Short mmCIF file of C-alpha atoms in Angstrom, two decimals:
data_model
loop_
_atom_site.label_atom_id
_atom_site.label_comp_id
_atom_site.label_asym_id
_atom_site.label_seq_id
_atom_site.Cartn_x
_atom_site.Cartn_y
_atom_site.Cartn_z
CA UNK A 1 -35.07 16.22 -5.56
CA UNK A 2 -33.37 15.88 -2.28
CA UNK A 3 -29.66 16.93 -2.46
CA UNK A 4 -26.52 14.36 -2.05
CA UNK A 5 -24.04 15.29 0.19
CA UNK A 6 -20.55 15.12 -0.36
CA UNK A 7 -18.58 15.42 3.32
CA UNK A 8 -15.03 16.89 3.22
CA UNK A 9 -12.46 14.65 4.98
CA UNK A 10 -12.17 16.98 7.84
CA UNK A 11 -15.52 15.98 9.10
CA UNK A 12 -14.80 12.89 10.60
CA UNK A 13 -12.69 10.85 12.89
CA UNK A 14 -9.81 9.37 10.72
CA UNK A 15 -8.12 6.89 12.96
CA UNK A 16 -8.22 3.96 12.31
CA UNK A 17 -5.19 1.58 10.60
CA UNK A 18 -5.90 -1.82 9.28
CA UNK A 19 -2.54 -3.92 9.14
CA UNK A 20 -2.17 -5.64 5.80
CA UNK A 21 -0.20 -9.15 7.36
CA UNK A 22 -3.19 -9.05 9.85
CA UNK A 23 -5.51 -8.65 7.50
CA UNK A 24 -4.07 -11.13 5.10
CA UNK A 25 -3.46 -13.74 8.07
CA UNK A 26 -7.98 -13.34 8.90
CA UNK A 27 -8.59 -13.52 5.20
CA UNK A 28 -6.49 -17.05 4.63
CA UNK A 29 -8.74 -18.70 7.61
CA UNK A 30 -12.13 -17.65 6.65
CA UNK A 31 -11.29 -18.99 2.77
CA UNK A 32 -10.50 -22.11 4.37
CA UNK A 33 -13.71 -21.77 6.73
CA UNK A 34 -15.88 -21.02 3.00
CA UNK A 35 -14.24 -24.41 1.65
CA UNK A 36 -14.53 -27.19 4.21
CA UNK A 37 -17.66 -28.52 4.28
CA UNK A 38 -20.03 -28.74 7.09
CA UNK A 39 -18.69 -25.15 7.80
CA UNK A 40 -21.40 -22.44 8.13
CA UNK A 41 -19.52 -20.52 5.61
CA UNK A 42 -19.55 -23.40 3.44
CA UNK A 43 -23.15 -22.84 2.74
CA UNK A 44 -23.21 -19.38 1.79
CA UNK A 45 -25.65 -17.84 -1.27
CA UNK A 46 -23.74 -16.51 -4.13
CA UNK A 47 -25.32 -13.24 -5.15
CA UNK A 48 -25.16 -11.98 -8.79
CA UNK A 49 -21.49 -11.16 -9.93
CA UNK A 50 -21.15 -7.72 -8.63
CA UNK A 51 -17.88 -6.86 -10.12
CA UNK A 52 -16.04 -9.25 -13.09
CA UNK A 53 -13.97 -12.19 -12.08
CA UNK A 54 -15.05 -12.45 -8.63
CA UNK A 55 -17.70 -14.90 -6.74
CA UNK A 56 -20.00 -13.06 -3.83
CA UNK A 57 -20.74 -15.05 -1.37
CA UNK A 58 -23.97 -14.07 1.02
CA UNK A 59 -24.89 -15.34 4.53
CA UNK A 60 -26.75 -14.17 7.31
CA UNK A 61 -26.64 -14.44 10.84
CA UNK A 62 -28.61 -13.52 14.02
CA UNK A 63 -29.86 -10.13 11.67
CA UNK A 64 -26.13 -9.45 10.57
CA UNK A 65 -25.43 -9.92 6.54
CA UNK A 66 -22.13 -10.91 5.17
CA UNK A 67 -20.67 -10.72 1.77
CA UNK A 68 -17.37 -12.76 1.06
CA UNK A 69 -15.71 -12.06 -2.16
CA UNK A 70 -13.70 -14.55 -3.45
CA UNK A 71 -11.30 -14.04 -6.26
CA UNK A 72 -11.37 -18.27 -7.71
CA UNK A 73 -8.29 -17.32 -10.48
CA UNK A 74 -6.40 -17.19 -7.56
CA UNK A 75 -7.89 -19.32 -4.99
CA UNK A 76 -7.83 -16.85 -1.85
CA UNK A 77 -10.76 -13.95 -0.26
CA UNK A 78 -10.37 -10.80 -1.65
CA UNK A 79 -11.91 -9.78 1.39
CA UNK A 80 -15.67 -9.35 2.94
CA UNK A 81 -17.78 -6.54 4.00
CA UNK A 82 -20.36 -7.11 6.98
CA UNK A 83 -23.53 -5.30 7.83
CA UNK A 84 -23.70 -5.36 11.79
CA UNK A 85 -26.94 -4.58 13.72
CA UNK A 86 -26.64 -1.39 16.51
CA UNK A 87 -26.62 -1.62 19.69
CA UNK A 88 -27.10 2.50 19.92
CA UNK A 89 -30.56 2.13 18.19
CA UNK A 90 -34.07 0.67 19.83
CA UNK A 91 -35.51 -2.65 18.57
CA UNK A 92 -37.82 -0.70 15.83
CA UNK A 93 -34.82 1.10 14.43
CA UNK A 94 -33.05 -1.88 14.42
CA UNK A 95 -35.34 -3.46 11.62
CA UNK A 96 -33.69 -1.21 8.97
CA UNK A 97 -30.60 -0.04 9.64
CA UNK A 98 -27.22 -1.95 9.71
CA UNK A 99 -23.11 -0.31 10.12
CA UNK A 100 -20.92 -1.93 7.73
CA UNK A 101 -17.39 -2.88 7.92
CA UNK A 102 -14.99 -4.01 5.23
CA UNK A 103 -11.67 -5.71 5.36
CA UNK A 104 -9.91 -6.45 1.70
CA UNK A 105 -6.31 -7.50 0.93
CA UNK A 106 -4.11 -4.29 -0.01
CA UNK A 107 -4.12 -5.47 -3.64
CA UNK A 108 -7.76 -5.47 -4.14
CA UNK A 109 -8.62 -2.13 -2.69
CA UNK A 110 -9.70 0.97 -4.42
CA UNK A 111 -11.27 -1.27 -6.98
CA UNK A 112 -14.70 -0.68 -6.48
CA UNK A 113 -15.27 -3.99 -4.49
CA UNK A 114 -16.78 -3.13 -1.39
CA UNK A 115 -18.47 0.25 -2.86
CA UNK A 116 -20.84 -2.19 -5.01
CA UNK A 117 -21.38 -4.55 -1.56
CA UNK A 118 -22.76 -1.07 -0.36
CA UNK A 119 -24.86 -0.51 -2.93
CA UNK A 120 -26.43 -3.83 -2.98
CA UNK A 121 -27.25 -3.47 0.55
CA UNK A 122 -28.51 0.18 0.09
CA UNK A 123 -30.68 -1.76 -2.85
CA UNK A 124 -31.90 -4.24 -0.73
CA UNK A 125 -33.98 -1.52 1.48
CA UNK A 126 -31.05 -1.11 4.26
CA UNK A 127 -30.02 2.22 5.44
CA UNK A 128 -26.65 2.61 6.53
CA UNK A 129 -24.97 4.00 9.42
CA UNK A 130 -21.13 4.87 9.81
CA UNK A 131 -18.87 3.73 12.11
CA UNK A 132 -17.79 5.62 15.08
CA UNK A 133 -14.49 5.81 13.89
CA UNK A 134 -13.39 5.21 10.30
CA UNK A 135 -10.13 4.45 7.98
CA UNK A 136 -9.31 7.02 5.73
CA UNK A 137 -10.25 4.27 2.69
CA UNK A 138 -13.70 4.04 4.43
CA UNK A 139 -13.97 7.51 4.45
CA UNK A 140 -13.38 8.23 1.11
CA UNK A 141 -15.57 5.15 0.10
CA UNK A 142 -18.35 7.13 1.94
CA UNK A 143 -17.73 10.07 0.32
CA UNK A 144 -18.41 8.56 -3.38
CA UNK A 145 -21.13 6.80 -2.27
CA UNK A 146 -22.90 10.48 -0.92
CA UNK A 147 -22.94 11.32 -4.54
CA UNK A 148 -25.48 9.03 -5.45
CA UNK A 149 -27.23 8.33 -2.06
CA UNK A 150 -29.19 10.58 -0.22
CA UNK A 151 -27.13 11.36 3.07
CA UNK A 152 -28.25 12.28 6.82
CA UNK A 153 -26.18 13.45 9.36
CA UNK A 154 -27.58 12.17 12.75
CA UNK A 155 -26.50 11.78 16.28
CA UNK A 156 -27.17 8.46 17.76
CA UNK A 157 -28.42 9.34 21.34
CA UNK A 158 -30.74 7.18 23.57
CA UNK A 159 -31.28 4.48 21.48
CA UNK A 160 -32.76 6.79 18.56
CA UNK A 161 -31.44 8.28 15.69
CA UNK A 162 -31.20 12.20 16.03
CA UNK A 163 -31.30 14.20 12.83
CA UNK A 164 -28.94 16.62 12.45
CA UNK A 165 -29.48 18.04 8.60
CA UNK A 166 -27.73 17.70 5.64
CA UNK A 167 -24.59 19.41 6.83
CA UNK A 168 -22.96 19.91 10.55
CA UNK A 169 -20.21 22.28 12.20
CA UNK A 170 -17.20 20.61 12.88
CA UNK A 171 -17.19 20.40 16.46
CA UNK A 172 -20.43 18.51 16.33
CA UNK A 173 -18.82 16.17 13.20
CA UNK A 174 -16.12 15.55 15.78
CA UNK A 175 -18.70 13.79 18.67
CA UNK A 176 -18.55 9.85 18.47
CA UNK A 177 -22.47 10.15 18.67
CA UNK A 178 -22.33 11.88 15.22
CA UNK A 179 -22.54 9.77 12.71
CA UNK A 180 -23.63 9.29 9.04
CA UNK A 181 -26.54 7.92 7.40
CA UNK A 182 -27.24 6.65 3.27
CA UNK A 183 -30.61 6.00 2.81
CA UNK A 184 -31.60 2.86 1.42
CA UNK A 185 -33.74 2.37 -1.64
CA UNK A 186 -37.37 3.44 -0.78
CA UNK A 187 -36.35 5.55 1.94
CA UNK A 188 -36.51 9.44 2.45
CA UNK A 189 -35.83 11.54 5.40
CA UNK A 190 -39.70 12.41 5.23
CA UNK A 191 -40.64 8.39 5.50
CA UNK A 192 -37.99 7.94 8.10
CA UNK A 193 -39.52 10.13 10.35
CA UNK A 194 -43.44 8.90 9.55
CA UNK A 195 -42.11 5.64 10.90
CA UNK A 196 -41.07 7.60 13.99
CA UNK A 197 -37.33 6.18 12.84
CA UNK A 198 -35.67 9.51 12.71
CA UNK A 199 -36.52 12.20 14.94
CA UNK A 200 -35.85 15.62 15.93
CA UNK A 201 -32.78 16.44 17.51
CA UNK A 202 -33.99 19.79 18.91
CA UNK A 203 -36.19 18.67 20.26
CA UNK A 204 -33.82 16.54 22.49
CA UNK A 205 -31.56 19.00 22.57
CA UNK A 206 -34.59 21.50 24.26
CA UNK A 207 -35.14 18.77 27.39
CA UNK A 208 -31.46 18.43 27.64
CA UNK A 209 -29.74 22.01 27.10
CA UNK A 210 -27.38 20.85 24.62
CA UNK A 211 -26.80 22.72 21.69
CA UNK A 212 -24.78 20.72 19.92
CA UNK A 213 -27.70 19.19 17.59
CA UNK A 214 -27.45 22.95 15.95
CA UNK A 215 -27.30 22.27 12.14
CA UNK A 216 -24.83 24.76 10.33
#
């Protein structure tokens, strides 16, 4: 049984600060955007209630999947998670792996919300790939989900994904090419690499005299 990896918050680039009015201000327009008709949003898929007393709405565009949650009780967005395609991976990885990002209202986070977006989409046969720089909510929602994903640290490095291992020195954590990876459902490191998705980093790291792709 492959082991799930739980990464300490000192592994990754914590920078990144979401303001609430901001946030609040994006999240009024796009609930008006999901009611007007004719809108694109307008004609999204609801997807099976993922948490109680919300509606998840699903719609996809040019490869890139979002989920709107609306909470109806109070007639506004929660807030919505998207699953963006790479431009740091080759057409062939491209097929299976998406970064997401979330944006909720301050009074709907740490409720679970987008954790069980994630976990549809890691259901669905996606693997996921972090951001190159994360919040410190997105960072911890990564770390729960590592307890019951598999997780892959890889570097992202001429349009391939690099493995790394199951654990990396700090220094190398630190590199904006570092970067994490959940494995979606029928997926294992073994099968990533049969489909020539994931490949050796030291092997790289031979042809180009970098040593940071050293595993610790």
């Amino acid at each position: 049984m492959q082991q799930l990896i739980r990464p300490s918050r000192s592994e990754l680039r914590i920078d990144v600060d979401q303001s609430g009015d901001s946030i609040e201000a994006e999240l009024d327009l796009l609930y008006g955007r999901l009611k007007t008709p004719g809108n694109a949003m307008n004609h999204c898929t609801r997807l099976s209630a993922l948490r109680p007393g919300l509606l998840f709405h699903h719609r996809e565009a040019d490869g890139e999947h979002y989920v709107y949650v609306e909470d109806v009780a109070r007639r506004r967005l929660a807030g919505y998670t998207v699953f963006n395609r790479l431009i740091e991976v080759d057409r062939r990885t491209d097929r299976y792996v998406r970064s997401p990002h979330s944006k909720y209202a301050t009074v709907y986070q740490g409720r679970g919300i987008a954790s069980a977006i994630y976990d549809w989409a890691l259901g669905r046969g996606f693997c996921l790939v972090s951001g190159a720089r994360q919040s410190e909510g997105a960072h911890a929602l990564w770390r729960s989900l590592a307890r019951r994903h598999p997780l892959r640290w890889i570097a992202l490095r001429g349009k391939r994904m690099h493995d790394l291992g199951s654990d990396v020195a700090p220094a190398s954590a630190a590199e904006l090419d570092t970067r994490m990876l959940l494995l979606g459902r029928g997926f294992s490191v073994a099968g990533l690499r049969s489909r020539g998705l994931l490949h050796s980093c030291h092997e790289r790291a031979d042809r180009a005299g970098d040593m940071s792709c050293r595993s610790y």
